[in-house]
């Protein structure tokens, strides 16, 4: 999550969630699925442009 760029947040009942976390929880509530946290081992920074072949 890029905190420098001001990543989007959702506030529900006084709790702060990231957009992906909030949507994942809504889907989990509707489907009864499991939630898993995905964390990076090291930070990745990208500067440049993507090239499509």
Coordinates of C-alpha atoms in Angstrom, one line a residue:
X1 CA 0.0 0.0 0.0
X2 CA 1.4 3.4 -1.0
X3 CA 0.9 5.6 2.1
X4 CA 2.9 8.4 0.5
X5 CA 0.4 8.8 -2.3
X6 CA -2.5 8.7 0.1
X7 CA -4.1 5.3 -0.5
X8 CA -7.8 5.3 -0.5
X9 CA -9.5 4.5 2.8
X10 CA -13.1 3.6 3.9
X11 CA -14.4 4.5 7.3
X12 CA -17.2 2.3 8.6
X13 CA -18.6 2.6 12.2
X14 CA -15.4 4.4 13.2
X15 CA -13.1 1.7 11.8
X16 CA -10.6 2.5 9.0
X17 CA -10.2 0.0 6.2
X18 CA -8.3 0.0 2.9
X19 CA -10.5 -0.3 -0.2
X20 CA -9.4 -3.8 -1.0
X21 CA -9.9 -5.0 2.6
X22 CA -13.4 -3.5 2.8
X23 CA -14.5 -5.1 -0.5
X24 CA -13.0 -8.4 0.5
X25 CA -14.9 -8.4 3.7
X26 CA -18.2 -7.6 1.9
X27 CA -17.6 -10.5 -0.5
X28 CA -16.7 -12.8 2.5
X29 CA -19.9 -11.9 4.3
X30 CA -22.0 -12.7 1.2
X31 CA -20.2 -15.9 0.3
X32 CA -19.0 -17.3 3.6
X33 CA -15.5 -17.7 2.1
X34 CA -12.2 -17.4 3.9
X35 CA -10.0 -14.3 4.0
X36 CA -6.2 -14.5 3.8
X37 CA -3.7 -11.6 4.3
X38 CA -1.1 -11.3 1.6
X39 CA 2.0 -9.5 2.6
X40 CA 5.1 -8.8 0.6
X41 CA 8.5 -10.0 1.7
X42 CA 10.2 -6.9 0.4
X43 CA 9.0 -3.6 -1.0
X44 CA 8.9 -3.3 -4.8
X45 CA 9.2 0.1 -6.5
X46 CA 8.5 0.6 -10.1
X47 CA 9.6 3.6 -12.1
X48 CA 9.0 3.6 -15.9
X49 CA 6.3 2.4 -18.1
X50 CA 4.8 -0.9 -19.0
X51 CA 5.5 -2.2 -22.5
X52 CA 3.0 -4.4 -24.2
X53 CA 4.2 -6.9 -26.8

